Short mmCIF file of C-alpha atoms in Angstrom, two decimals:
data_model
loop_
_atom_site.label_atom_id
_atom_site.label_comp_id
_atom_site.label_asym_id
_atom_site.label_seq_id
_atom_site.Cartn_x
_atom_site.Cartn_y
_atom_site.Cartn_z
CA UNK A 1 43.03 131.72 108.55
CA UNK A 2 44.63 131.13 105.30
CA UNK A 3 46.46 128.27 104.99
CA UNK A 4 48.98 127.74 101.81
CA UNK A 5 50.57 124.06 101.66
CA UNK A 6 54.83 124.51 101.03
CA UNK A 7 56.15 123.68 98.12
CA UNK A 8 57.51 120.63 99.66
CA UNK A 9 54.11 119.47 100.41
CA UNK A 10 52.48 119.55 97.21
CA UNK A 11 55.62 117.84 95.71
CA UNK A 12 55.05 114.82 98.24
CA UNK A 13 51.26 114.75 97.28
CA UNK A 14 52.11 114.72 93.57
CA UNK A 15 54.61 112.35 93.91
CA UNK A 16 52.54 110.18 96.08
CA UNK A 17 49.69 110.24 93.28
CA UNK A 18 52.48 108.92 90.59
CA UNK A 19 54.48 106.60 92.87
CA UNK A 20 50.03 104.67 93.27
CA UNK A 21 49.81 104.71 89.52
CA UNK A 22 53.35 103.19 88.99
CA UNK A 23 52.66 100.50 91.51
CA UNK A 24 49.20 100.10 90.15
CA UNK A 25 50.30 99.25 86.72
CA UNK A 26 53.12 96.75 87.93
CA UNK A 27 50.69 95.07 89.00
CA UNK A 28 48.53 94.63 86.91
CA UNK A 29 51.28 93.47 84.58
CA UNK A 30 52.42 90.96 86.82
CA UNK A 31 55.96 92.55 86.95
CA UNK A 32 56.22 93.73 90.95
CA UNK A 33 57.37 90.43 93.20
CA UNK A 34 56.03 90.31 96.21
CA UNK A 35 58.97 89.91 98.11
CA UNK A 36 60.24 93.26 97.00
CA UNK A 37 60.02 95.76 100.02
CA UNK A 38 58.03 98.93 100.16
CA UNK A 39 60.55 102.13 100.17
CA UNK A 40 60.66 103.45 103.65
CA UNK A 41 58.66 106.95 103.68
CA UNK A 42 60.68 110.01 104.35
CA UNK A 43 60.93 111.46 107.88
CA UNK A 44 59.17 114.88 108.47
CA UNK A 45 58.05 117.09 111.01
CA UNK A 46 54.78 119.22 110.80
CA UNK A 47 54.91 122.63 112.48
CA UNK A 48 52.54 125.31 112.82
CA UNK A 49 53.85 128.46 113.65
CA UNK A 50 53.41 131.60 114.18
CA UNK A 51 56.38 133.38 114.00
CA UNK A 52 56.93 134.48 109.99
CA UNK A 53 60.72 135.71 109.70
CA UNK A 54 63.15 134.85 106.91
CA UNK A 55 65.15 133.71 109.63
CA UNK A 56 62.96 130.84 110.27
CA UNK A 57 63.27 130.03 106.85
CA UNK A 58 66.71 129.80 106.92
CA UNK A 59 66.28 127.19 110.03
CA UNK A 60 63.98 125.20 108.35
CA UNK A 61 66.42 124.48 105.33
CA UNK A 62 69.55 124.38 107.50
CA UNK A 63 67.68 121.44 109.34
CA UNK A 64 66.52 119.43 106.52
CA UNK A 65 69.94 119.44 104.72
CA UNK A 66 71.72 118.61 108.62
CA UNK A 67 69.30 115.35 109.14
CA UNK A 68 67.34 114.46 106.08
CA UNK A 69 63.57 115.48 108.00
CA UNK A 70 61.53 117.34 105.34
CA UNK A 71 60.19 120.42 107.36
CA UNK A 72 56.29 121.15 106.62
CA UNK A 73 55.39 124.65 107.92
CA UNK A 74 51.58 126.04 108.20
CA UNK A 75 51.72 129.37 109.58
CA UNK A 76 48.44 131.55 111.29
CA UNK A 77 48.11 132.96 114.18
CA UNK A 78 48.70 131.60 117.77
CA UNK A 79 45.43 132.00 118.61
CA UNK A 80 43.91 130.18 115.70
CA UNK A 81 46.99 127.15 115.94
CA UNK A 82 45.47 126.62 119.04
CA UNK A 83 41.96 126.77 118.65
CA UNK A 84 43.18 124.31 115.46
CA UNK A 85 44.95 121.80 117.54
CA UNK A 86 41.95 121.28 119.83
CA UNK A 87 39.53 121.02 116.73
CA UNK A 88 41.78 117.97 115.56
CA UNK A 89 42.68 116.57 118.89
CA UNK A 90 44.12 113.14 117.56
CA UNK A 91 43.68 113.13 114.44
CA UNK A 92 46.09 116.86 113.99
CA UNK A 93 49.44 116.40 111.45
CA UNK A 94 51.30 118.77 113.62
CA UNK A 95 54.68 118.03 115.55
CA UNK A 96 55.31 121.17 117.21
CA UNK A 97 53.38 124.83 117.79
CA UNK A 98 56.15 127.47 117.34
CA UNK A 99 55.22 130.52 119.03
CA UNK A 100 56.48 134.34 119.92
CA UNK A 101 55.86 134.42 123.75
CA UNK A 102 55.72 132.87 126.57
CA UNK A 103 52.05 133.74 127.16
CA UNK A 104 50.90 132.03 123.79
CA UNK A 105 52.64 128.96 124.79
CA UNK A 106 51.36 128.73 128.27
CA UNK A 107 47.75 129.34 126.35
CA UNK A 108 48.75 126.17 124.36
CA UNK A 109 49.51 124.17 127.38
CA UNK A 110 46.52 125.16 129.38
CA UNK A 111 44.35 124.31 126.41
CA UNK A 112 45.74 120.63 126.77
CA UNK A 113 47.28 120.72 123.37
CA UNK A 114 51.31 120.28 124.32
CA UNK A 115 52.46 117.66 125.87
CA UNK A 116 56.04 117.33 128.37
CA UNK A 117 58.66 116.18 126.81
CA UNK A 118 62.25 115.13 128.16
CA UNK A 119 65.85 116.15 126.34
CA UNK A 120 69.18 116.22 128.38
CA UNK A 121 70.27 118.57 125.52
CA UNK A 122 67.15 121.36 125.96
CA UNK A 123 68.03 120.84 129.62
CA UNK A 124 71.41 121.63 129.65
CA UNK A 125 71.36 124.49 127.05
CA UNK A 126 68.04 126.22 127.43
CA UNK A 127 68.17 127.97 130.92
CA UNK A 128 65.75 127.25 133.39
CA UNK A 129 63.85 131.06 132.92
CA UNK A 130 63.29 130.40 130.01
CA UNK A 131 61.34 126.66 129.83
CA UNK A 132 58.61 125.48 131.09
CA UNK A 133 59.41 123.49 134.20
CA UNK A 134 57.97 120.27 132.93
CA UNK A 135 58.90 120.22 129.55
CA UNK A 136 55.97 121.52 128.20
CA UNK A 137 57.91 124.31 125.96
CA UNK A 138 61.06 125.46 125.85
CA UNK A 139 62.17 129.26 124.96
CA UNK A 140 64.77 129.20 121.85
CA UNK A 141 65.51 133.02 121.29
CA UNK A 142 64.88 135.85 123.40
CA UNK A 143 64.06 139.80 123.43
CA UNK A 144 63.88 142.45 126.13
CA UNK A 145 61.16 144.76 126.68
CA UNK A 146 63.15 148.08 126.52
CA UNK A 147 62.58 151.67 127.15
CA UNK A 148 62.83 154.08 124.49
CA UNK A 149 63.35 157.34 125.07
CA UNK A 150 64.29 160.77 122.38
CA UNK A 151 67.76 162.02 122.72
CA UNK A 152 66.37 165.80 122.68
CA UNK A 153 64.23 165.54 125.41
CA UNK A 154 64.83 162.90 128.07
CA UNK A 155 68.04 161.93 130.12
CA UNK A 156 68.26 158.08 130.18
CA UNK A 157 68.75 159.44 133.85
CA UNK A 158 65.21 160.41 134.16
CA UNK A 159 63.77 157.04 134.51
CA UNK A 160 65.34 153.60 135.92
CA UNK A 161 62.49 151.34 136.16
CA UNK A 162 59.36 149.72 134.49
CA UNK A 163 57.41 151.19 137.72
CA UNK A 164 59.07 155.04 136.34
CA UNK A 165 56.34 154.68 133.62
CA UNK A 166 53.36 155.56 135.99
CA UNK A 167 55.48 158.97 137.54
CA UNK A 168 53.17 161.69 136.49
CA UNK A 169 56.08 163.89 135.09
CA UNK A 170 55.47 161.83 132.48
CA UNK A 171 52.03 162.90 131.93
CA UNK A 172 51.31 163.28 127.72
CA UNK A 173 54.38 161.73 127.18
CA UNK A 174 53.84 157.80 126.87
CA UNK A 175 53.89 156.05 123.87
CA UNK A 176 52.51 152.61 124.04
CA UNK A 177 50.77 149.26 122.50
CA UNK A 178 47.16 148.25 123.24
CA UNK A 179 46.75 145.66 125.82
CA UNK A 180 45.62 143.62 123.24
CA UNK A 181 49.51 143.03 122.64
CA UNK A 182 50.88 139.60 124.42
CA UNK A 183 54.06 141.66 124.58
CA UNK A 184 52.41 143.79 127.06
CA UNK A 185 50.52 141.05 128.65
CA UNK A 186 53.33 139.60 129.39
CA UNK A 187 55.21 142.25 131.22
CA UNK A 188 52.12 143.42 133.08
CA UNK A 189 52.28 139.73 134.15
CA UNK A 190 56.16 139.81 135.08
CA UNK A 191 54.94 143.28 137.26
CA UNK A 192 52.04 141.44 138.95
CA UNK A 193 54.93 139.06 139.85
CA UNK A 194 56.99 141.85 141.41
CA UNK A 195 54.84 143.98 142.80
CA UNK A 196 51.95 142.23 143.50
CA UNK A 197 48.61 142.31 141.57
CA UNK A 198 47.38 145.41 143.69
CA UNK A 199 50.55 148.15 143.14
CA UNK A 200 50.51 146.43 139.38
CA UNK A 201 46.81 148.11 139.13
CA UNK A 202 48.10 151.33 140.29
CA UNK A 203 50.59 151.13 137.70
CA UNK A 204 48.54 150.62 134.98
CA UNK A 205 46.40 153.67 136.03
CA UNK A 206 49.43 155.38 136.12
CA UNK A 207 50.35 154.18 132.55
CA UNK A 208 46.82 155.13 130.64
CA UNK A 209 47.46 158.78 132.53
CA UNK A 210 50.51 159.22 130.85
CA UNK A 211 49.61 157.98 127.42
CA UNK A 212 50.23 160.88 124.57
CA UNK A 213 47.94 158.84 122.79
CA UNK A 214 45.41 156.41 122.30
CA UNK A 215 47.30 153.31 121.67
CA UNK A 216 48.03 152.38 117.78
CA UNK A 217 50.25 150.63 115.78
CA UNK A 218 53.28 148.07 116.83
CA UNK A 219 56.21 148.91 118.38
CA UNK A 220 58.22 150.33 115.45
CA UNK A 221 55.44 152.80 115.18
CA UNK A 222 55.80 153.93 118.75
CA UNK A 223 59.86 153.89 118.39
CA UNK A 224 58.71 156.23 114.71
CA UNK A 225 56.69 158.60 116.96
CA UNK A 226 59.21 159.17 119.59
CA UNK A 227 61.29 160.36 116.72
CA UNK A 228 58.74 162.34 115.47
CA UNK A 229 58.42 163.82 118.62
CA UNK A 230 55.08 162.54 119.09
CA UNK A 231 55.48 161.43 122.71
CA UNK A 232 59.02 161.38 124.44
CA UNK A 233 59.31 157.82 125.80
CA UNK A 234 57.75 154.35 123.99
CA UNK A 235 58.29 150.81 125.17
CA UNK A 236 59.69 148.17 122.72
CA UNK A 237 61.27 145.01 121.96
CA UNK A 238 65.00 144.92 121.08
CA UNK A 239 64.58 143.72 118.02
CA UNK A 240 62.07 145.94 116.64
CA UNK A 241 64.63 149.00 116.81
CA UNK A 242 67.48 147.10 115.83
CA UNK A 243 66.03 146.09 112.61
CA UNK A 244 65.61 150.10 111.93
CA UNK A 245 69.20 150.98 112.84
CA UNK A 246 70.36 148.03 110.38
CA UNK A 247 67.94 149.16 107.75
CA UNK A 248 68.77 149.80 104.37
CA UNK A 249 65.99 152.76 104.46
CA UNK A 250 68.18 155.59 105.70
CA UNK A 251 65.36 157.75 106.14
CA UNK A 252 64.90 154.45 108.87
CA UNK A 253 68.06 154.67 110.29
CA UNK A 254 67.92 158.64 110.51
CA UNK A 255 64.55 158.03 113.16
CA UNK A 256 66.04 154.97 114.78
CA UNK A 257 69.25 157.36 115.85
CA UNK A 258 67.30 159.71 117.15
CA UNK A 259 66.27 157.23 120.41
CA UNK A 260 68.18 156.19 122.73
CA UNK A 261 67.79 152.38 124.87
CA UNK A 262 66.76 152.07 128.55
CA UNK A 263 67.06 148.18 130.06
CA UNK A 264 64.98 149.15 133.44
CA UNK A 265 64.88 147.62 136.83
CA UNK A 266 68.87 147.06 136.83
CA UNK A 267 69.58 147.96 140.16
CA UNK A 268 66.75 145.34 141.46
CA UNK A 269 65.22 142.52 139.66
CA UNK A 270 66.37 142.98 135.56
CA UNK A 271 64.73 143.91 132.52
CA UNK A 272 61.52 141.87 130.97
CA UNK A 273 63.26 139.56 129.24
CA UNK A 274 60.85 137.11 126.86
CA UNK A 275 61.05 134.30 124.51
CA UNK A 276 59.95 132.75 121.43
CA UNK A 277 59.49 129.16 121.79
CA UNK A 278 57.78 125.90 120.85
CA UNK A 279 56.53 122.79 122.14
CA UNK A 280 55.60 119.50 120.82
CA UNK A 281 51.97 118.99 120.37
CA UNK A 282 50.30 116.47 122.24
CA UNK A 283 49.49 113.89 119.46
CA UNK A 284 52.67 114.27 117.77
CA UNK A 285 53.09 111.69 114.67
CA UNK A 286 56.54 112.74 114.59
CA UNK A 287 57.54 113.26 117.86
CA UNK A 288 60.97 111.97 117.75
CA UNK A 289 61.44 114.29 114.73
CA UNK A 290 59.95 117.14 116.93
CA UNK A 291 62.72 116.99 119.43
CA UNK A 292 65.28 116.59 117.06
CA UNK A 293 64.20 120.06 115.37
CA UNK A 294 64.03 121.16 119.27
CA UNK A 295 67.30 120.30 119.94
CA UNK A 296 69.18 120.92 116.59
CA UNK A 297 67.93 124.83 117.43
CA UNK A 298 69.69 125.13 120.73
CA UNK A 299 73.01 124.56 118.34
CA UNK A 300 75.12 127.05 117.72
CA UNK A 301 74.47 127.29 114.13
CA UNK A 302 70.94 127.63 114.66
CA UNK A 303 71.34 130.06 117.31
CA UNK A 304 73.37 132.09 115.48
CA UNK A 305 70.84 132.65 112.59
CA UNK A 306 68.41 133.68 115.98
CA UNK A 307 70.89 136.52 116.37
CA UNK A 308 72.31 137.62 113.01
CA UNK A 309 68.46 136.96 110.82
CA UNK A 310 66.08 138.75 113.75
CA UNK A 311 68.59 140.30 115.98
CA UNK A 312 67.03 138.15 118.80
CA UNK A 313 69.06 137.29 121.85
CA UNK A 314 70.39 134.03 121.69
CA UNK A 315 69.20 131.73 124.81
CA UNK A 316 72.45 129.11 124.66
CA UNK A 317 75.36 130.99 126.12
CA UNK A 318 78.16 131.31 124.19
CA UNK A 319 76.50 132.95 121.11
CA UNK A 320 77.10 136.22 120.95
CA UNK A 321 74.34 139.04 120.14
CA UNK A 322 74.27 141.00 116.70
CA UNK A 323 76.92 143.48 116.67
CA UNK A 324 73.90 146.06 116.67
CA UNK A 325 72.20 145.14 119.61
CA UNK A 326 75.41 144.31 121.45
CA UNK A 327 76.21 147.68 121.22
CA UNK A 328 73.63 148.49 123.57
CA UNK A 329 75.98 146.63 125.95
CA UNK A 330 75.38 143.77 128.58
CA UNK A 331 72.56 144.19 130.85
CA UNK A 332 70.89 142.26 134.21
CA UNK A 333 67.72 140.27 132.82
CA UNK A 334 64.70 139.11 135.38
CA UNK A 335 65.34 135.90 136.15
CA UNK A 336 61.66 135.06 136.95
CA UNK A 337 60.48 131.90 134.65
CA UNK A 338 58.80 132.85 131.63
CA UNK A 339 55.87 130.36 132.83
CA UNK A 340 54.94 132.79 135.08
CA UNK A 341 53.54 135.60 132.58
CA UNK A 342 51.41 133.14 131.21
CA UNK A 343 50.33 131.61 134.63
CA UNK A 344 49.53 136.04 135.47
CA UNK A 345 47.98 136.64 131.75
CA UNK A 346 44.42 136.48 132.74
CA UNK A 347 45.15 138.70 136.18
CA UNK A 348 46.96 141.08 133.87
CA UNK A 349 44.48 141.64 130.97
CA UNK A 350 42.09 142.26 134.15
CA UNK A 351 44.21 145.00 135.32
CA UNK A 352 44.79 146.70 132.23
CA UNK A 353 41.12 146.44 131.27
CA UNK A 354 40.41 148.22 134.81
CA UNK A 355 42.70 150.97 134.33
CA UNK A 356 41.35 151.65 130.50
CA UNK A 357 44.28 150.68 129.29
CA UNK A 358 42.73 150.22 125.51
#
């Protein structure tokens, strides 16, 4: 993992290096009194992250300029921030792990890195489904795990659930990540919760059956292939297909037009709903900073740059979707806590490893 230091770090550093060679030479000429009081240091907060949107960007500034807290950002992935947070134990810089699903962030918290933390104000906004009972991370934008299907061939008629998937009318027709994904981790995890670890096998036997492919790409390549009539039906975030039906690219749009959206399991439990999140790290220099970053993103400024920057669902209610992905209209969402696809993550890469799901 490559780490580059901000901007904002290397200016501290430098201006660290100056501010000992000013002192340095007062004193030696006898001109600093030694009543005169050191300049309080700056407040900051040290994240590692591994979300990397502009919209995050956009978060970061609005939250220094709001409270003064320089924001220092290393960014990797989630399985190297954690692996680095239990190298440095103590002695780690970071505030807060920022991550893009619930599964990452249980890994976090069953590797002893995050620690529970207490705010009336995450409590009252941030739903219950979408935090970790006891504080160890709270969700602070959301996507559903959709259906996609082409307008040419299917009915949105023709299939109602996640469970539909496995129907062998669908045989040759499945377009789908690898289970290396934690996107599809984490809703084989929210269908061992359903159905029960057993039917949840069958399912994913039923899945790799109906795969039109060996599993490639993300999920705007499978939403691209249904278009291309490569397979008739993908699976997919929200956001991944509104980005191409905002994009400037109309060759984009022209694909992304071509698909229609499924939210399954409405007449029972709700769609897959998951989160990105973050939780402050267990040695925290800055926690007090860390929940003030927490908190100031359950605002509805902050919330709104969730929505309009990444076309995420907002979790505070109140903020409305972008106009995009509100067109899809409202839909019922599992209510089962997002805990629990972590808690099923090692059960469900089992599964999908059984049923040669690659």
């Amino acid at each position: 993992m490559m780490v580059f230091p901000t901007r904002r770090a290397f200016t501290k550093l430098v201006g660290g290096m100056m501010m000992g060679t000013a002192l340095l030479t007062l004193a030696a000429c006898g001109e600093k009194k030694e009543e005169q009081a050191a300049a309080p240091a700056p407040q900051e907060v040290n994240i590692y992250s591994s979300r990397h949107y502009d919209a995050d960007k956009l978060l970061f500034a609005a939250f220094e300029e709001k409270t003064g807290i320089l924001v220092n950002v290393i960014e990797g992935k989630d399985d190297e921030l954690i692996e680095r947070l239990r190298a440095e134990g103590q002695n780690s810089p970071a505030d807060l792990l920022l991550a893009v699903d619930a599964g990452r962030l249980w890994r976090a918290q069953d590797a002893g890195v995050l620690q529970p933390v207490r705010s009336d104000v995450l409590e009252k906004k941030v739903p219950a489904a979408y935090r970790e009972p006891e504080g160890h991370w709270f969700g602070l934008s959301a996507r559903a795990r959709i259906i996609i299907y082409n307008k040419e061939k299917v009915q949105p008629t023709d299939l109602a659930r996640y469970e539909d998937l496995a129907d062998p009318k669908w045989q040759g027709r499945l377009l789908i990540r690898s289970s290396t994904n934690i996107y599809n981790q984490s809703l084989v995890g929210s269908i061992v919760a359903a159905d029960g670890p057993e039917q949840a096998e069958a399912w994913a036997q039923g899945v790799v059956k109906n795969f039109a492919r060996p599993p490639q790409g993300g999920d705007i390549d499978q939403i691209k292939a249904v278009a291309a009539g490569e397979g008739d039906i993908a699976v997919s975030n929200t956001y991944y297909l509104a980005r191409l039906l905002n994009s400037s690219n109309d060759a984009e749009k022209a694909e992304a037009e071509k698909v229609g959206v499924i939210f399954p399991n409405q007449g029972d439990r709700g769609a897959h709903v998951n989160i990105s999140g973050a939780g402050v790290t267990k040695h925290a220099p800055h926690k007090d900073a860390a929940i003030k970053f927490l908190e100031f993103l359950t605002t509805a400024e902050a919330q709104q740059i969730f929505a309009e920057a990444n076309y995420e669902f907002p979790v505070v209610d109140g903020i409305p979707a972008h106009p995009v992905v509100a067109a899809w209209g409202d839909f019922k969402r599992d209510s089962l806590n997002a805990a629990v696809y972590g808690r099923n993550n090692a059960e469900a890469l089992k599964i999908m490893d059984r049923a040669g799901w690659k």
